């Protein structure tokens, strides 16, 4: 993490055992970042000043396998609820949606014929794929 004003390195985020595939900032004040990786582990890092979490790791999320292809995958934060959910696509041809606070899987949205590489909440449902299709998944906004 760099301070753009002073060009100083403030922190080095650790925790992945393989290459992170993307970085997505949480909505609002951007206090957290979502980083899926080739190890099939998605981390949420706490980037607030004076973070109380060891190594700044807020959550470790499991359930979206990277697969043997090592395809870059981009995760997403829900925007309609201020980032209470995150979604990442996987080599299992599904989109996995987690509750950020508990780390619990809320949904596995199947239907793609290939690895899901891009996910976005639009405006309340995650979408995206590598197989040339775009699928819209319904989720309950009250979960």
JSON list of C-alpha atoms in Angstrom, two decimals:
[
{"chain": "A", "resi": 1, "resn": "UNK", "atom": "CA", "xyz": [0.00, 0.00, 0.00]},
{"chain": "A", "resi": 2, "resn": "UNK", "atom": "CA", "xyz": [1.45, 3.32, -1.08]},
{"chain": "A", "resi": 3, "resn": "UNK", "atom": "CA", "xyz": [0.68, 6.84, 0.05]},
{"chain": "A", "resi": 4, "resn": "UNK", "atom": "CA", "xyz": [0.28, 8.65, -3.26]},
{"chain": "A", "resi": 5, "resn": "UNK", "atom": "CA", "xyz": [0.94, 12.04, -1.70]},
{"chain": "A", "resi": 6, "resn": "UNK", "atom": "CA", "xyz": [4.30, 11.13, -0.18]},
{"chain": "A", "resi": 7, "resn": "UNK", "atom": "CA", "xyz": [5.12, 8.22, -2.52]},
{"chain": "A", "resi": 8, "resn": "UNK", "atom": "CA", "xyz": [5.94, 6.14, 0.56]},
{"chain": "A", "resi": 9, "resn": "UNK", "atom": "CA", "xyz": [5.32, 2.41, 0.93]},
{"chain": "A", "resi": 10, "resn": "UNK", "atom": "CA", "xyz": [3.08, 1.99, 3.98]},
{"chain": "A", "resi": 11, "resn": "UNK", "atom": "CA", "xyz": [2.36, -1.74, 4.07]},
{"chain": "A", "resi": 12, "resn": "UNK", "atom": "CA", "xyz": [2.96, -4.98, 2.18]},
{"chain": "A", "resi": 13, "resn": "UNK", "atom": "CA", "xyz": [-0.11, -7.20, 2.10]},
{"chain": "A", "resi": 14, "resn": "UNK", "atom": "CA", "xyz": [0.72, -10.85, 2.63]},
{"chain": "A", "resi": 15, "resn": "UNK", "atom": "CA", "xyz": [-1.30, -14.02, 2.84]},
{"chain": "A", "resi": 16, "resn": "UNK", "atom": "CA", "xyz": [-1.54, -15.49, -0.65]},
{"chain": "A", "resi": 17, "resn": "UNK", "atom": "CA", "xyz": [0.49, -18.62, -1.41]},
{"chain": "A", "resi": 18, "resn": "UNK", "atom": "CA", "xyz": [0.04, -18.16, -5.16]},
{"chain": "A", "resi": 19, "resn": "UNK", "atom": "CA", "xyz": [-0.47, -15.22, -7.53]},
{"chain": "A", "resi": 20, "resn": "UNK", "atom": "CA", "xyz": [-3.40, -12.88, -6.81]},
{"chain": "A", "resi": 21, "resn": "UNK", "atom": "CA", "xyz": [-5.40, -12.39, -10.00]},
{"chain": "A", "resi": 22, "resn": "UNK", "atom": "CA", "xyz": [-7.00, -9.01, -9.32]},
{"chain": "A", "resi": 23, "resn": "UNK", "atom": "CA", "xyz": [-7.53, -6.31, -6.73]},
{"chain": "A", "resi": 24, "resn": "UNK", "atom": "CA", "xyz": [-10.94, -4.76, -6.17]},
{"chain": "A", "resi": 25, "resn": "UNK", "atom": "CA", "xyz": [-11.55, -1.94, -3.71]},
{"chain": "A", "resi": 26, "resn": "UNK", "atom": "CA", "xyz": [-14.63, -2.07, -1.49]},
{"chain": "A", "resi": 27, "resn": "UNK", "atom": "CA", "xyz": [-17.36, 0.52, -2.11]},
{"chain": "A", "resi": 28, "resn": "UNK", "atom": "CA", "xyz": [-17.68, 3.59, 0.07]},
{"chain": "A", "resi": 29, "resn": "UNK", "atom": "CA", "xyz": [-14.44, 4.57, 1.76]},
{"chain": "A", "resi": 30, "resn": "UNK", "atom": "CA", "xyz": [-12.44, 1.70, 0.25]},
{"chain": "A", "resi": 31, "resn": "UNK", "atom": "CA", "xyz": [-11.43, 0.19, 3.58]},
{"chain": "A", "resi": 32, "resn": "UNK", "atom": "CA", "xyz": [-11.05, -3.35, 2.21]},
{"chain": "A", "resi": 33, "resn": "UNK", "atom": "CA", "xyz": [-9.66, -5.00, -0.91]},
{"chain": "A", "resi": 34, "resn": "UNK", "atom": "CA", "xyz": [-10.77, -8.27, -2.48]},
{"chain": "A", "resi": 35, "resn": "UNK", "atom": "CA", "xyz": [-8.05, -10.46, -4.04]},
{"chain": "A", "resi": 36, "resn": "UNK", "atom": "CA", "xyz": [-8.85, -13.81, -5.68]},
{"chain": "A", "resi": 37, "resn": "UNK", "atom": "CA", "xyz": [-5.80, -15.96, -6.47]},
{"chain": "A", "resi": 38, "resn": "UNK", "atom": "CA", "xyz": [-4.51, -18.99, -8.37]},
{"chain": "A", "resi": 39, "resn": "UNK", "atom": "CA", "xyz": [-4.48, -20.90, -5.06]},
{"chain": "A", "resi": 40, "resn": "UNK", "atom": "CA", "xyz": [-8.31, -20.85, -5.04]},
{"chain": "A", "resi": 41, "resn": "UNK", "atom": "CA", "xyz": [-8.27, -18.73, -1.87]},
{"chain": "A", "resi": 42, "resn": "UNK", "atom": "CA", "xyz": [-9.82, -15.26, -1.99]},
{"chain": "A", "resi": 43, "resn": "UNK", "atom": "CA", "xyz": [-8.60, -12.81, 0.64]},
{"chain": "A", "resi": 44, "resn": "UNK", "atom": "CA", "xyz": [-10.21, -9.66, 1.95]},
{"chain": "A", "resi": 45, "resn": "UNK", "atom": "CA", "xyz": [-7.51, -7.35, 3.31]},
{"chain": "A", "resi": 46, "resn": "UNK", "atom": "CA", "xyz": [-8.25, -4.55, 5.77]},
{"chain": "A", "resi": 47, "resn": "UNK", "atom": "CA", "xyz": [-6.43, -1.46, 4.50]},
{"chain": "A", "resi": 48, "resn": "UNK", "atom": "CA", "xyz": [-7.70, 0.99, 7.11]},
{"chain": "A", "resi": 49, "resn": "UNK", "atom": "CA", "xyz": [-5.08, 2.85, 9.12]},
{"chain": "A", "resi": 50, "resn": "UNK", "atom": "CA", "xyz": [-4.38, 0.99, 12.39]},
{"chain": "A", "resi": 51, "resn": "UNK", "atom": "CA", "xyz": [-6.10, -2.22, 11.28]},
{"chain": "A", "resi": 52, "resn": "UNK", "atom": "CA", "xyz": [-6.75, -4.57, 14.20]},
{"chain": "A", "resi": 53, "resn": "UNK", "atom": "CA", "xyz": [-6.42, -7.69, 12.03]},
{"chain": "A", "resi": 54, "resn": "UNK", "atom": "CA", "xyz": [-3.14, -9.64, 12.02]},
{"chain": "A", "resi": 55, "resn": "UNK", "atom": "CA", "xyz": [-1.37, -9.26, 8.65]},
{"chain": "A", "resi": 56, "resn": "UNK", "atom": "CA", "xyz": [-4.38, -7.11, 7.65]},
{"chain": "A", "resi": 57, "resn": "UNK", "atom": "CA", "xyz": [-6.31, -10.24, 6.58]},
{"chain": "A", "resi": 58, "resn": "UNK", "atom": "CA", "xyz": [-9.98, -9.65, 7.37]},
{"chain": "A", "resi": 59, "resn": "UNK", "atom": "CA", "xyz": [-11.39, -12.82, 5.74]},
{"chain": "A", "resi": 60, "resn": "UNK", "atom": "CA", "xyz": [-10.21, -15.91, 3.89]},
{"chain": "A", "resi": 61, "resn": "UNK", "atom": "CA", "xyz": [-12.87, -17.13, 1.49]},
{"chain": "A", "resi": 62, "resn": "UNK", "atom": "CA", "xyz": [-12.94, -20.62, -0.01]},
{"chain": "A", "resi": 63, "resn": "UNK", "atom": "CA", "xyz": [-15.26, -22.06, -2.65]},
{"chain": "A", "resi": 64, "resn": "UNK", "atom": "CA", "xyz": [-14.27, -20.56, -6.02]},
{"chain": "A", "resi": 65, "resn": "UNK", "atom": "CA", "xyz": [-11.65, -22.94, -7.48]},
{"chain": "A", "resi": 66, "resn": "UNK", "atom": "CA", "xyz": [-9.04, -21.44, -9.80]},
{"chain": "A", "resi": 67, "resn": "UNK", "atom": "CA", "xyz": [-8.57, -24.66, -11.79]},
{"chain": "A", "resi": 68, "resn": "UNK", "atom": "CA", "xyz": [-5.60, -25.79, -13.87]},
{"chain": "A", "resi": 69, "resn": "UNK", "atom": "CA", "xyz": [-5.96, -23.05, -16.51]},
{"chain": "A", "resi": 70, "resn": "UNK", "atom": "CA", "xyz": [-4.65, -20.30, -14.20]},
{"chain": "A", "resi": 71, "resn": "UNK", "atom": "CA", "xyz": [-7.02, -17.79, -15.78]},
{"chain": "A", "resi": 72, "resn": "UNK", "atom": "CA", "xyz": [-7.16, -14.28, -14.34]},
{"chain": "A", "resi": 73, "resn": "UNK", "atom": "CA", "xyz": [-10.35, -13.81, -12.37]},
{"chain": "A", "resi": 74, "resn": "UNK", "atom": "CA", "xyz": [-11.82, -10.54, -11.14]},
{"chain": "A", "resi": 75, "resn": "UNK", "atom": "CA", "xyz": [-14.06, -10.39, -8.09]},
{"chain": "A", "resi": 76, "resn": "UNK", "atom": "CA", "xyz": [-16.72, -7.84, -7.22]},
{"chain": "A", "resi": 77, "resn": "UNK", "atom": "CA", "xyz": [-18.28, -6.14, -4.22]},
{"chain": "A", "resi": 78, "resn": "UNK", "atom": "CA", "xyz": [-22.03, -5.63, -3.98]},
{"chain": "A", "resi": 79, "resn": "UNK", "atom": "CA", "xyz": [-22.87, -1.95, -4.30]},
{"chain": "A", "resi": 80, "resn": "UNK", "atom": "CA", "xyz": [-26.56, -1.90, -3.44]},
{"chain": "A", "resi": 81, "resn": "UNK", "atom": "CA", "xyz": [-25.84, -2.74, 0.23]},
{"chain": "A", "resi": 82, "resn": "UNK", "atom": "CA", "xyz": [-22.49, -1.01, 0.71]},
{"chain": "A", "resi": 83, "resn": "UNK", "atom": "CA", "xyz": [-20.32, -4.07, 0.06]},
{"chain": "A", "resi": 84, "resn": "UNK", "atom": "CA", "xyz": [-21.86, -6.67, 2.36]},
{"chain": "A", "resi": 85, "resn": "UNK", "atom": "CA", "xyz": [-21.41, -9.36, -0.29]},
{"chain": "A", "resi": 86, "resn": "UNK", "atom": "CA", "xyz": [-18.56, -10.33, -2.61]},
{"chain": "A", "resi": 87, "resn": "UNK", "atom": "CA", "xyz": [-18.58, -12.58, -5.66]},
{"chain": "A", "resi": 88, "resn": "UNK", "atom": "CA", "xyz": [-15.83, -14.43, -7.54]},
{"chain": "A", "resi": 89, "resn": "UNK", "atom": "CA", "xyz": [-16.08, -16.74, -10.53]},
{"chain": "A", "resi": 90, "resn": "UNK", "atom": "CA", "xyz": [-14.39, -20.10, -10.65]},
{"chain": "A", "resi": 91, "resn": "UNK", "atom": "CA", "xyz": [-13.20, -23.00, -12.78]},
{"chain": "A", "resi": 92, "resn": "UNK", "atom": "CA", "xyz": [-16.22, -24.94, -11.50]},
{"chain": "A", "resi": 93, "resn": "UNK", "atom": "CA", "xyz": [-18.22, -22.85, -13.99]},
{"chain": "A", "resi": 94, "resn": "UNK", "atom": "CA", "xyz": [-20.10, -21.08, -11.22]},
{"chain": "A", "resi": 95, "resn": "UNK", "atom": "CA", "xyz": [-20.17, -17.74, -9.43]},
{"chain": "A", "resi": 96, "resn": "UNK", "atom": "CA", "xyz": [-19.66, -17.95, -5.68]},
{"chain": "A", "resi": 97, "resn": "UNK", "atom": "CA", "xyz": [-21.26, -15.23, -3.54]},
{"chain": "A", "resi": 98, "resn": "UNK", "atom": "CA", "xyz": [-20.16, -14.79, 0.09]},
{"chain": "A", "resi": 99, "resn": "UNK", "atom": "CA", "xyz": [-21.38, -12.76, 3.03]},
{"chain": "A", "resi": 100, "resn": "UNK", "atom": "CA", "xyz": [-18.39, -10.57, 3.93]},
{"chain": "A", "resi": 101, "resn": "UNK", "atom": "CA", "xyz": [-19.06, -10.40, 7.68]},
{"chain": "A", "resi": 102, "resn": "UNK", "atom": "CA", "xyz": [-19.41, -14.15, 8.27]},
{"chain": "A", "resi": 103, "resn": "UNK", "atom": "CA", "xyz": [-17.39, -15.51, 5.32]},
{"chain": "A", "resi": 104, "resn": "UNK", "atom": "CA", "xyz": [-20.31, -17.87, 4.62]},
{"chain": "A", "resi": 105, "resn": "UNK", "atom": "CA", "xyz": [-21.17, -18.89, 1.06]},
{"chain": "A", "resi": 106, "resn": "UNK", "atom": "CA", "xyz": [-24.60, -17.50, 0.24]},
{"chain": "A", "resi": 107, "resn": "UNK", "atom": "CA", "xyz": [-24.89, -18.73, -3.35]},
{"chain": "A", "resi": 108, "resn": "UNK", "atom": "CA", "xyz": [-23.22, -20.92, -5.95]},
{"chain": "A", "resi": 109, "resn": "UNK", "atom": "CA", "xyz": [-24.68, -19.74, -9.26]},
{"chain": "A", "resi": 110, "resn": "UNK", "atom": "CA", "xyz": [-24.10, -22.40, -11.96]},
{"chain": "A", "resi": 111, "resn": "UNK", "atom": "CA", "xyz": [-24.77, -22.43, -15.67]},
{"chain": "A", "resi": 112, "resn": "UNK", "atom": "CA", "xyz": [-21.60, -21.45, -17.52]},
{"chain": "A", "resi": 113, "resn": "UNK", "atom": "CA", "xyz": [-19.78, -23.80, -19.88]},
{"chain": "A", "resi": 114, "resn": "UNK", "atom": "CA", "xyz": [-16.32, -22.56, -18.91]},
{"chain": "A", "resi": 115, "resn": "UNK", "atom": "CA", "xyz": [-14.35, -20.78, -16.21]},
{"chain": "A", "resi": 116, "resn": "UNK", "atom": "CA", "xyz": [-16.06, -17.63, -14.94]},
{"chain": "A", "resi": 117, "resn": "UNK", "atom": "CA", "xyz": [-13.47, -14.86, -15.18]},
{"chain": "A", "resi": 118, "resn": "UNK", "atom": "CA", "xyz": [-15.40, -11.69, -14.52]},
{"chain": "A", "resi": 119, "resn": "UNK", "atom": "CA", "xyz": [-18.17, -10.97, -12.06]},
{"chain": "A", "resi": 120, "resn": "UNK", "atom": "CA", "xyz": [-20.14, -7.81, -11.37]},
{"chain": "A", "resi": 121, "resn": "UNK", "atom": "CA", "xyz": [-23.22, -6.98, -9.32]},
{"chain": "A", "resi": 122, "resn": "UNK", "atom": "CA", "xyz": [-25.69, -5.34, -11.71]},
{"chain": "A", "resi": 123, "resn": "UNK", "atom": "CA", "xyz": [-27.45, -3.76, -9.88]},
{"chain": "A", "resi": 124, "resn": "UNK", "atom": "CA", "xyz": [-28.16, -6.58, -7.44]},
{"chain": "A", "resi": 125, "resn": "UNK", "atom": "CA", "xyz": [-27.15, -9.75, -9.30]},
{"chain": "A", "resi": 126, "resn": "UNK", "atom": "CA", "xyz": [-23.64, -11.00, -10.16]},
{"chain": "A", "resi": 127, "resn": "UNK", "atom": "CA", "xyz": [-22.83, -11.76, -13.83]},
{"chain": "A", "resi": 128, "resn": "UNK", "atom": "CA", "xyz": [-19.88, -12.79, -16.02]},
{"chain": "A", "resi": 129, "resn": "UNK", "atom": "CA", "xyz": [-18.04, -15.64, -17.86]},
{"chain": "A", "resi": 130, "resn": "UNK", "atom": "CA", "xyz": [-15.29, -16.88, -20.19]},
{"chain": "A", "resi": 131, "resn": "UNK", "atom": "CA", "xyz": [-17.51, -19.06, -22.39]},
{"chain": "A", "resi": 132, "resn": "UNK", "atom": "CA", "xyz": [-18.84, -16.11, -24.41]},
{"chain": "A", "resi": 133, "resn": "UNK", "atom": "CA", "xyz": [-22.11, -15.87, -22.50]},
{"chain": "A", "resi": 134, "resn": "UNK", "atom": "CA", "xyz": [-23.36, -13.51, -19.87]},
{"chain": "A", "resi": 135, "resn": "UNK", "atom": "CA", "xyz": [-25.70, -14.99, -17.29]},
{"chain": "A", "resi": 136, "resn": "UNK", "atom": "CA", "xyz": [-27.79, -13.06, -14.83]},
{"chain": "A", "resi": 137, "resn": "UNK", "atom": "CA", "xyz": [-28.18, -14.73, -11.43]},
{"chain": "A", "resi": 138, "resn": "UNK", "atom": "CA", "xyz": [-30.91, -13.82, -8.98]},
{"chain": "A", "resi": 139, "resn": "UNK", "atom": "CA", "xyz": [-30.00, -13.26, -5.36]},
{"chain": "A", "resi": 140, "resn": "UNK", "atom": "CA", "xyz": [-32.12, -12.26, -2.39]},
{"chain": "A", "resi": 141, "resn": "UNK", "atom": "CA", "xyz": [-31.17, -8.69, -1.39]},
{"chain": "A", "resi": 142, "resn": "UNK", "atom": "CA", "xyz": [-32.32, -9.42, 2.17]},
{"chain": "A", "resi": 143, "resn": "UNK", "atom": "CA", "xyz": [-29.60, -12.04, 2.83]}
]
